[in-house]
mmCIF file of C-alpha atoms and ligand atoms in Angstrom:
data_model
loop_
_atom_site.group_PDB
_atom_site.id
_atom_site.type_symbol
_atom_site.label_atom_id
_atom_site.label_comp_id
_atom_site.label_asym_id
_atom_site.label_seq_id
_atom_site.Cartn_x
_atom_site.Cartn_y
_atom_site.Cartn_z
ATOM 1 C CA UNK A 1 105.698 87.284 109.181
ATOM 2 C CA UNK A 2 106.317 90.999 109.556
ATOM 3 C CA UNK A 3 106.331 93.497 106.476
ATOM 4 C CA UNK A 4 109.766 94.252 105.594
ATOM 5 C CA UNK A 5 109.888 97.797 103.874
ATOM 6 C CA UNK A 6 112.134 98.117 100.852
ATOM 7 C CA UNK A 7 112.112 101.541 98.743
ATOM 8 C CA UNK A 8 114.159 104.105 96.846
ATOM 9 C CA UNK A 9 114.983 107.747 97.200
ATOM 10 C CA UNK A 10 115.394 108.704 93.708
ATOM 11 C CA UNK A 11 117.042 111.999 95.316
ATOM 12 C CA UNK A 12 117.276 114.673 91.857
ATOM 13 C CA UNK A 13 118.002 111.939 89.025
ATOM 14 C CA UNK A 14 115.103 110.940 87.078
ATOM 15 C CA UNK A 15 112.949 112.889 84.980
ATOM 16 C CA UNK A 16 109.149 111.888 84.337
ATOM 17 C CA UNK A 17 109.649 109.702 81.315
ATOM 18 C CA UNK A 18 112.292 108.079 83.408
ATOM 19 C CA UNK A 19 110.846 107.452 86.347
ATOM 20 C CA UNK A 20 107.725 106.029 84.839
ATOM 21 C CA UNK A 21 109.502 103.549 83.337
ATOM 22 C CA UNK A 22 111.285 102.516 86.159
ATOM 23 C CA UNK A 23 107.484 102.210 88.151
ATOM 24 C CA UNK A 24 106.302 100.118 85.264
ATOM 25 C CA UNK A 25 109.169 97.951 86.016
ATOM 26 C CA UNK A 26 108.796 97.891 89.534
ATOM 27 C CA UNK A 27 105.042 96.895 88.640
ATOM 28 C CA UNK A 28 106.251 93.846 87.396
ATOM 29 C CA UNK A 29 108.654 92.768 89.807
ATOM 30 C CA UNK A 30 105.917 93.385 92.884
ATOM 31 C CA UNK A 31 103.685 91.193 91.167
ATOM 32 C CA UNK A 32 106.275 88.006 91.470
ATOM 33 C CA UNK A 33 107.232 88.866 94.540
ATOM 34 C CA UNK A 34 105.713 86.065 97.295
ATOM 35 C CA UNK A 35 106.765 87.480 100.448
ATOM 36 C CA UNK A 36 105.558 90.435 103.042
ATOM 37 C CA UNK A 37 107.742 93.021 101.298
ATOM 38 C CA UNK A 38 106.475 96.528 101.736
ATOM 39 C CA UNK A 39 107.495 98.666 98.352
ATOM 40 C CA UNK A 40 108.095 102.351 98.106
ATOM 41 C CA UNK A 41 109.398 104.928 95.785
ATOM 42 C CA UNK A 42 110.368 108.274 96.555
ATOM 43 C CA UNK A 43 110.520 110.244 93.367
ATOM 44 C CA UNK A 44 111.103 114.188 92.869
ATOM 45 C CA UNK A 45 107.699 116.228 92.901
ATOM 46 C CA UNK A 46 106.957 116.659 89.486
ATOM 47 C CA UNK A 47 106.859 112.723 89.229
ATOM 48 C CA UNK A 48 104.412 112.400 91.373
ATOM 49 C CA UNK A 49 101.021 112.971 89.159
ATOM 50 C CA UNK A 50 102.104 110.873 86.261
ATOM 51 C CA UNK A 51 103.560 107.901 88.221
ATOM 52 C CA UNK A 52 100.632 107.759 90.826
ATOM 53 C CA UNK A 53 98.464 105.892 88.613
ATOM 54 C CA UNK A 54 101.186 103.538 88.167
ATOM 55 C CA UNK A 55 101.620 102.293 91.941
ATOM 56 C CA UNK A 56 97.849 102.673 92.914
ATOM 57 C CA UNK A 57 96.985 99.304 91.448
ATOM 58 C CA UNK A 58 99.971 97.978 92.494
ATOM 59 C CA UNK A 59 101.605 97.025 95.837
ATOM 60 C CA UNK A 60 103.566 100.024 95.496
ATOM 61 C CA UNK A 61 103.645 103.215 98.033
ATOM 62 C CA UNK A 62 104.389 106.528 96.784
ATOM 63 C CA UNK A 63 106.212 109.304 99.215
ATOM 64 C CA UNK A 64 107.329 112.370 98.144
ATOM 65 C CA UNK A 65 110.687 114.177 99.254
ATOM 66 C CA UNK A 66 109.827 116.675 101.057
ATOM 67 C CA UNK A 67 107.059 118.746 102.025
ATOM 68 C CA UNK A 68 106.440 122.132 104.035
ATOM 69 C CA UNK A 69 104.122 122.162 107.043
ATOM 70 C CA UNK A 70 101.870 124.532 106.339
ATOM 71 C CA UNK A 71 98.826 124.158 104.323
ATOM 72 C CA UNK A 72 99.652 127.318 102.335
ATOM 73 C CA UNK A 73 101.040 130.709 102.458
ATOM 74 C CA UNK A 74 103.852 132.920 101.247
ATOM 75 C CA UNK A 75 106.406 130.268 100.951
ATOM 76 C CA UNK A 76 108.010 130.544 97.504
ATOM 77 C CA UNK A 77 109.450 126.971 96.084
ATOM 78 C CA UNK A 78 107.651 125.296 98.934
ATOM 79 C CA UNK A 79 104.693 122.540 98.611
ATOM 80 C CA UNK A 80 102.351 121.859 101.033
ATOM 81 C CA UNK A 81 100.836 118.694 102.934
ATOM 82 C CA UNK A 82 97.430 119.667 101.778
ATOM 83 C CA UNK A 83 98.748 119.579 97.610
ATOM 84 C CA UNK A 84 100.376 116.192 98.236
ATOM 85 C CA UNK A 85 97.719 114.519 99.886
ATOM 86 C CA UNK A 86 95.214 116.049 96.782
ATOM 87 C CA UNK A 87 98.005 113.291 94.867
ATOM 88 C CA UNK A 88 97.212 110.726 96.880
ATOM 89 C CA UNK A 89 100.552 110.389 98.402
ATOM 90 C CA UNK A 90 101.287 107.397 100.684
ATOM 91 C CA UNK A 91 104.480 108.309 102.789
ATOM 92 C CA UNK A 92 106.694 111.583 103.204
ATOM 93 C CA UNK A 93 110.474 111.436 103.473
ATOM 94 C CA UNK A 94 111.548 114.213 105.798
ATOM 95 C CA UNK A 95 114.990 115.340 107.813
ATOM 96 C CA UNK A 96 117.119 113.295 104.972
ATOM 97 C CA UNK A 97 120.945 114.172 105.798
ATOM 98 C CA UNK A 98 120.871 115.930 102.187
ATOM 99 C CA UNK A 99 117.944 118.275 103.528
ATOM 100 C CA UNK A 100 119.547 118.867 106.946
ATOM 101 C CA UNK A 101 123.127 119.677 105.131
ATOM 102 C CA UNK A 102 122.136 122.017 102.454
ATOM 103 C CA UNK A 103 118.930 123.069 102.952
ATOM 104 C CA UNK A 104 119.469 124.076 106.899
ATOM 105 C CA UNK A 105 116.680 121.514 107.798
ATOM 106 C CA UNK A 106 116.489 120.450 111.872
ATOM 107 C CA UNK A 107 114.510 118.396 113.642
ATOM 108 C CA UNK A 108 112.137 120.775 115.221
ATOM 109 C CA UNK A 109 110.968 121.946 111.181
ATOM 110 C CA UNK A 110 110.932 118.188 111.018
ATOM 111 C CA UNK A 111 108.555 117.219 114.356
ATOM 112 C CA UNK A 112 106.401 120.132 112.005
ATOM 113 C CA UNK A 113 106.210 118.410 109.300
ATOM 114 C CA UNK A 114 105.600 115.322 111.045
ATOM 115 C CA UNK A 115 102.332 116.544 112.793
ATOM 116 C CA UNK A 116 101.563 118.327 109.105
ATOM 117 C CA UNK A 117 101.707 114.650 107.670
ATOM 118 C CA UNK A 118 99.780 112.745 109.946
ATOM 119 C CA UNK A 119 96.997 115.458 109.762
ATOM 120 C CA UNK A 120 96.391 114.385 106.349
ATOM 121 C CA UNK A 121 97.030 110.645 106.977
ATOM 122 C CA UNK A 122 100.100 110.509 104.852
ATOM 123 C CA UNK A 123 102.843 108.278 106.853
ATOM 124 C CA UNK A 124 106.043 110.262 108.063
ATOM 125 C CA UNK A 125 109.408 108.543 106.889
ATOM 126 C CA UNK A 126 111.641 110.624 109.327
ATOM 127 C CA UNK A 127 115.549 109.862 108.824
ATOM 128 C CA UNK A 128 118.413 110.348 111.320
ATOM 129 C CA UNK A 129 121.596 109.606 111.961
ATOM 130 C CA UNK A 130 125.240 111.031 112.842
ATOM 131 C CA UNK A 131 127.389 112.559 111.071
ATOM 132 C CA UNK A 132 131.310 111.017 110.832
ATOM 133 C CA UNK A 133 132.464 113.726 113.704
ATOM 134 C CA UNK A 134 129.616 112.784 115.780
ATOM 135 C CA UNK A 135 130.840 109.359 115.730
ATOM 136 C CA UNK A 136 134.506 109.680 116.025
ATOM 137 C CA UNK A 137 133.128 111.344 119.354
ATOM 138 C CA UNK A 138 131.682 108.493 120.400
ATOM 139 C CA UNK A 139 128.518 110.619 120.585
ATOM 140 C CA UNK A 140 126.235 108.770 118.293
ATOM 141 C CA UNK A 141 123.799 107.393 120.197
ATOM 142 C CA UNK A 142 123.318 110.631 121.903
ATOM 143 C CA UNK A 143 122.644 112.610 118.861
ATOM 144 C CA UNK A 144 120.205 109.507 117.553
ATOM 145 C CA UNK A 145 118.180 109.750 120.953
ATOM 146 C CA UNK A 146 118.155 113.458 120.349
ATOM 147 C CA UNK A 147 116.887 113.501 116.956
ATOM 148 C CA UNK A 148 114.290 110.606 117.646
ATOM 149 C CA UNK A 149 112.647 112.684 120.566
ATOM 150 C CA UNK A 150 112.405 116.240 118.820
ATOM 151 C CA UNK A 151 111.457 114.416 115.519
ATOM 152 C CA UNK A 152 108.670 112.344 117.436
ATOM 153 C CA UNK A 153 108.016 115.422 119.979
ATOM 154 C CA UNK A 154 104.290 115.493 121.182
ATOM 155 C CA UNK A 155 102.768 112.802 119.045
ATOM 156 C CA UNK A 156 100.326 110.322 120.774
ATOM 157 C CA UNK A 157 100.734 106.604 120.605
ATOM 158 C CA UNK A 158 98.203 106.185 118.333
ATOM 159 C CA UNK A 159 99.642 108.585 115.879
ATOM 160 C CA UNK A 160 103.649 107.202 116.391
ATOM 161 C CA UNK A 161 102.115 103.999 115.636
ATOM 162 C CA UNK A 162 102.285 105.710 111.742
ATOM 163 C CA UNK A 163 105.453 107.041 111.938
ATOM 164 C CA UNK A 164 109.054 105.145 110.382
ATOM 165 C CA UNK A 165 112.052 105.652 111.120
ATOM 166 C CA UNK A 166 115.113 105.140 108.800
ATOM 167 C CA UNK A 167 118.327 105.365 109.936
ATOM 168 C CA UNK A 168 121.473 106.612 107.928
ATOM 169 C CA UNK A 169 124.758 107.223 109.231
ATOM 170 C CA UNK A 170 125.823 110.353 106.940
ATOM 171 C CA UNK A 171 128.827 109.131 106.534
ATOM 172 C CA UNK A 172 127.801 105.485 104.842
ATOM 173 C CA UNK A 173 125.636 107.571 102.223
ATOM 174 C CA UNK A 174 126.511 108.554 98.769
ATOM 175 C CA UNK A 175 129.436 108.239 96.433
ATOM 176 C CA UNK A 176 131.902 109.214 99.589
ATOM 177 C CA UNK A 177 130.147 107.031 101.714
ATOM 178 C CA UNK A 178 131.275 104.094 103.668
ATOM 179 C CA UNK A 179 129.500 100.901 103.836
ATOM 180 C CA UNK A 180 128.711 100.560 107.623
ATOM 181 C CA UNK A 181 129.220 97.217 109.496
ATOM 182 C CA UNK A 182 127.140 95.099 110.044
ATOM 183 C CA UNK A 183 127.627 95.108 113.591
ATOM 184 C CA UNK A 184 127.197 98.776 113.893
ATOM 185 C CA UNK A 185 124.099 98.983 112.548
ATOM 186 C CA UNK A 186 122.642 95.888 114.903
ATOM 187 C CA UNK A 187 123.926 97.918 117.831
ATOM 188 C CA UNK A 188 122.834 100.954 116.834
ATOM 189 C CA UNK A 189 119.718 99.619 115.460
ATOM 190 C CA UNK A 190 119.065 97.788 119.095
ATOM 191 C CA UNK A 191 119.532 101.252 121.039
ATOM 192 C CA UNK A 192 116.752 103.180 118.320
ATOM 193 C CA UNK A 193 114.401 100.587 119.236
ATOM 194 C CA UNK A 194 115.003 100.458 123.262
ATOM 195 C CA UNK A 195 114.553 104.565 122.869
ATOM 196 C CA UNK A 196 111.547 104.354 120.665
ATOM 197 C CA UNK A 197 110.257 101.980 123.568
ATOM 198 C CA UNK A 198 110.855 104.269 125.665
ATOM 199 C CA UNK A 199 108.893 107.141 123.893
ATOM 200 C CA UNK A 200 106.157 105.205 123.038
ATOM 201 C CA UNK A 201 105.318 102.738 125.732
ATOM 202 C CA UNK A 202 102.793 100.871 123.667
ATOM 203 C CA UNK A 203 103.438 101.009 120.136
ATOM 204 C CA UNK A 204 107.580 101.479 120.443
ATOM 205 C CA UNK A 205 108.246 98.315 119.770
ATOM 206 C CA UNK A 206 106.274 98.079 116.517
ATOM 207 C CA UNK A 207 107.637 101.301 114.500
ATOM 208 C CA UNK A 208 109.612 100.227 111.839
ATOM 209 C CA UNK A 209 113.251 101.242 111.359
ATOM 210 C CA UNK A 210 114.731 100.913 108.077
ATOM 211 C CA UNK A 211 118.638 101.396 107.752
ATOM 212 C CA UNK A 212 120.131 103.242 104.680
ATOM 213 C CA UNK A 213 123.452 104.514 103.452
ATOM 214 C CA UNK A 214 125.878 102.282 100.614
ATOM 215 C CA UNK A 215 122.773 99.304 100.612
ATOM 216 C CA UNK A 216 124.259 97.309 98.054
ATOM 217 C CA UNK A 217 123.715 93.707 96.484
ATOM 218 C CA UNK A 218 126.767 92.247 98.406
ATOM 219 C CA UNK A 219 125.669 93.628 102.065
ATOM 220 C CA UNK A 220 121.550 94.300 102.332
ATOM 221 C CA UNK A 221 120.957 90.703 103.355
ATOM 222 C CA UNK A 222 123.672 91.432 106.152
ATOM 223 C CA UNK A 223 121.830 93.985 107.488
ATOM 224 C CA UNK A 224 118.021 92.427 106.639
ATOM 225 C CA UNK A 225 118.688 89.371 109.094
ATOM 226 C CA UNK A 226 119.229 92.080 112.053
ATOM 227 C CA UNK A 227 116.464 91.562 114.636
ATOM 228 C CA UNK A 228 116.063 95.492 114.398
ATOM 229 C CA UNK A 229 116.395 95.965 111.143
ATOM 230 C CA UNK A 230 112.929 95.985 109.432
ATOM 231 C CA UNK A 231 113.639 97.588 105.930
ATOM 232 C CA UNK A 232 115.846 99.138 103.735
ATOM 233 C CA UNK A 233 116.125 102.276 102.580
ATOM 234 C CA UNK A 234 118.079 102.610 99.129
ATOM 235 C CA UNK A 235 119.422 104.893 96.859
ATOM 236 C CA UNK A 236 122.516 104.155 94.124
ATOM 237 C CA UNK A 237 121.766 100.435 94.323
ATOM 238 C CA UNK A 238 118.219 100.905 93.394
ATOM 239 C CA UNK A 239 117.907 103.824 90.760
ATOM 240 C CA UNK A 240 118.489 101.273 87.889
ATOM 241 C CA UNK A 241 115.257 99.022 87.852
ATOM 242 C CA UNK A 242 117.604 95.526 86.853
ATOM 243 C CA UNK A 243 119.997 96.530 89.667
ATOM 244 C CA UNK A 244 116.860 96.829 92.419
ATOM 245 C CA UNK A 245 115.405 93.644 91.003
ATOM 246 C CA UNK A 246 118.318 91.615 91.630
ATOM 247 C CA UNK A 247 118.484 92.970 94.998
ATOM 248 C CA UNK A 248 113.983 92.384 95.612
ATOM 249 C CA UNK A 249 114.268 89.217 94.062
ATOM 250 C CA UNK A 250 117.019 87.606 95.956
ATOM 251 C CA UNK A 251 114.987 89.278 99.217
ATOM 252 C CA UNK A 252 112.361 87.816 98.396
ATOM 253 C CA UNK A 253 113.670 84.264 97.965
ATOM 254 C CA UNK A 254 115.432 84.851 101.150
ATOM 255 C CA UNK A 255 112.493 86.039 103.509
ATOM 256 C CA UNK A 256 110.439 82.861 101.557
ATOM 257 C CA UNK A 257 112.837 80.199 102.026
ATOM 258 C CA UNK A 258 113.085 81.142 106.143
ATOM 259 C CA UNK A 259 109.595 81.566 107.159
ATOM 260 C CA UNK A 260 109.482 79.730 110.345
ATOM 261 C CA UNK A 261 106.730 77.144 110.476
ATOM 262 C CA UNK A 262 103.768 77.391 112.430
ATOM 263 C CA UNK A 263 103.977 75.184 115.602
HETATM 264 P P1 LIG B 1 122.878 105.561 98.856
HETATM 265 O O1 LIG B 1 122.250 104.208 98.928
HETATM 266 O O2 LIG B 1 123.162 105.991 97.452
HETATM 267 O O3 LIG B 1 124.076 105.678 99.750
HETATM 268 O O4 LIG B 1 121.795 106.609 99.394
HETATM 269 C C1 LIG B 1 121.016 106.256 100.488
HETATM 270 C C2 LIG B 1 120.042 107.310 100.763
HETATM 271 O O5 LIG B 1 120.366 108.468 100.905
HETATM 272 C C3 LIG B 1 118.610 106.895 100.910
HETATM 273 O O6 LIG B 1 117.845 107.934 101.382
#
């Protein structure tokens, strides 16, 4: 069975004491859990020291938010590949719409930090997806193919082969956002893999995509059955450790109870 990722972008809400015991929660939970699920939490930088010892044991990644992609330099407020790897950092979230909205982020600072990452062996978790105009101009798929090949610019096979992708509409994420169809995100989720494919010849078809934006408990197994769809990428649904265990635990009686025999 494939590894279906499942993680959290704590975004700016929990402080240390918080977010450790949310991990020691999590701890728990991953040790019940029966099936191939990939964990991962995404908590702000100064979270990162104290919880690492938390997740190492644990079948628990770590990623951090955001990163620069230099080693170091004059770059006030910034943090570099080289101090998160020192952590011991598993995964890097980087273009998230909230970065690319207020923080002027694009994708070629993001194909930077993507290279940055991979130098120091720490996986890239590189988010796209269209904004509502984009897609009321029918130009969604467009501006997804964009941002894939920019984002993915110049890496070999062997190092897309580390990469994930997770796609989030901008307009199904946050408070405002709106749940996206099912449907959509099969279609759209279809197309991302047919242009990864075509990137990446050999390994295309193996890079995971994870869809985010409004996951909630009464539409993630909607989108987890979508051929395409190999994770989920959470945020308000998750930041509450009882309201992400109801959502791992009924995953993972799902994925257990349809594990196709072997012939
Ligand atoms: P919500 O699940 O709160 O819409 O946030 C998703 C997200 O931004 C994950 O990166």
């Amino acid at each position: 069975m494939k590894k279906i990722w499942i993680g959290t972008n704590w975004k700016m809400t929990k402080t240390i004491e918080e977010g450790i015991q949310f991990t020691k929660g999590l701890r728990e939970i991953s040790e019940a859990v029966t099936s191939n699920l990939q964990l991962f939490i995404i908590p702000s930088h100064t979270s990162l020291v104290p919880i690492k010892p938390l997740t190492t044991a644990a079948n628990i990644y770590l990623g951090a938010q955001n990163m620069h992609w230099e080693d170091s330099g004059p770059y006030t407020g910034e943090i570099s590949p080289r101090m998160l790897a020192e952590i011991g950092i598993d995964m890097i979230e980087l273009g998230h719409s909230e970065r690319r909205q207020y923080f002027n982020e694009n994708d070629e600072a993001i194909n930077k930090k993507v290279h940055a990452a991979l130098n120091y062996s720490i996986k890239p978790l590189v988010c796209i997806g269209e904004n509502i105009d984009q897609k009321k101009q029918q130009i969604s798929k467009e501006t997804l193919a964009a941002q894939l090949k920019v984002c993915l610019q110049n890496l070999s096979e062997e190092q897309a082969k580390e990469v994930l992708i997770a796609y989030e509409p901008v307009w199904a994420i946050g408070e405002q956002g709106i749940p996206a169809d099912a449907s959509y995100v099969a279609e759209i989720h279809d197309f991302l893999r047919n242009t990864l494919e075509g990137l990446f010849a050999e390994v295309g078809s193996e890079i995971p995509i994870l869809f985010g934006g409004s996951v909630n408990h009464d539409n993630f197994l909607d989108y987890i059955e979508l051929e395409n769809v190999n994770g989920l990428f959470i945020g308000r649904a998750a930041w509450n450790i009882e309201s992400f265990q109801v959502i791992l635990q009924q995953l993972d009686s799902h994925l257990a109870s349809n594990v196709s025999p072997i012939l």
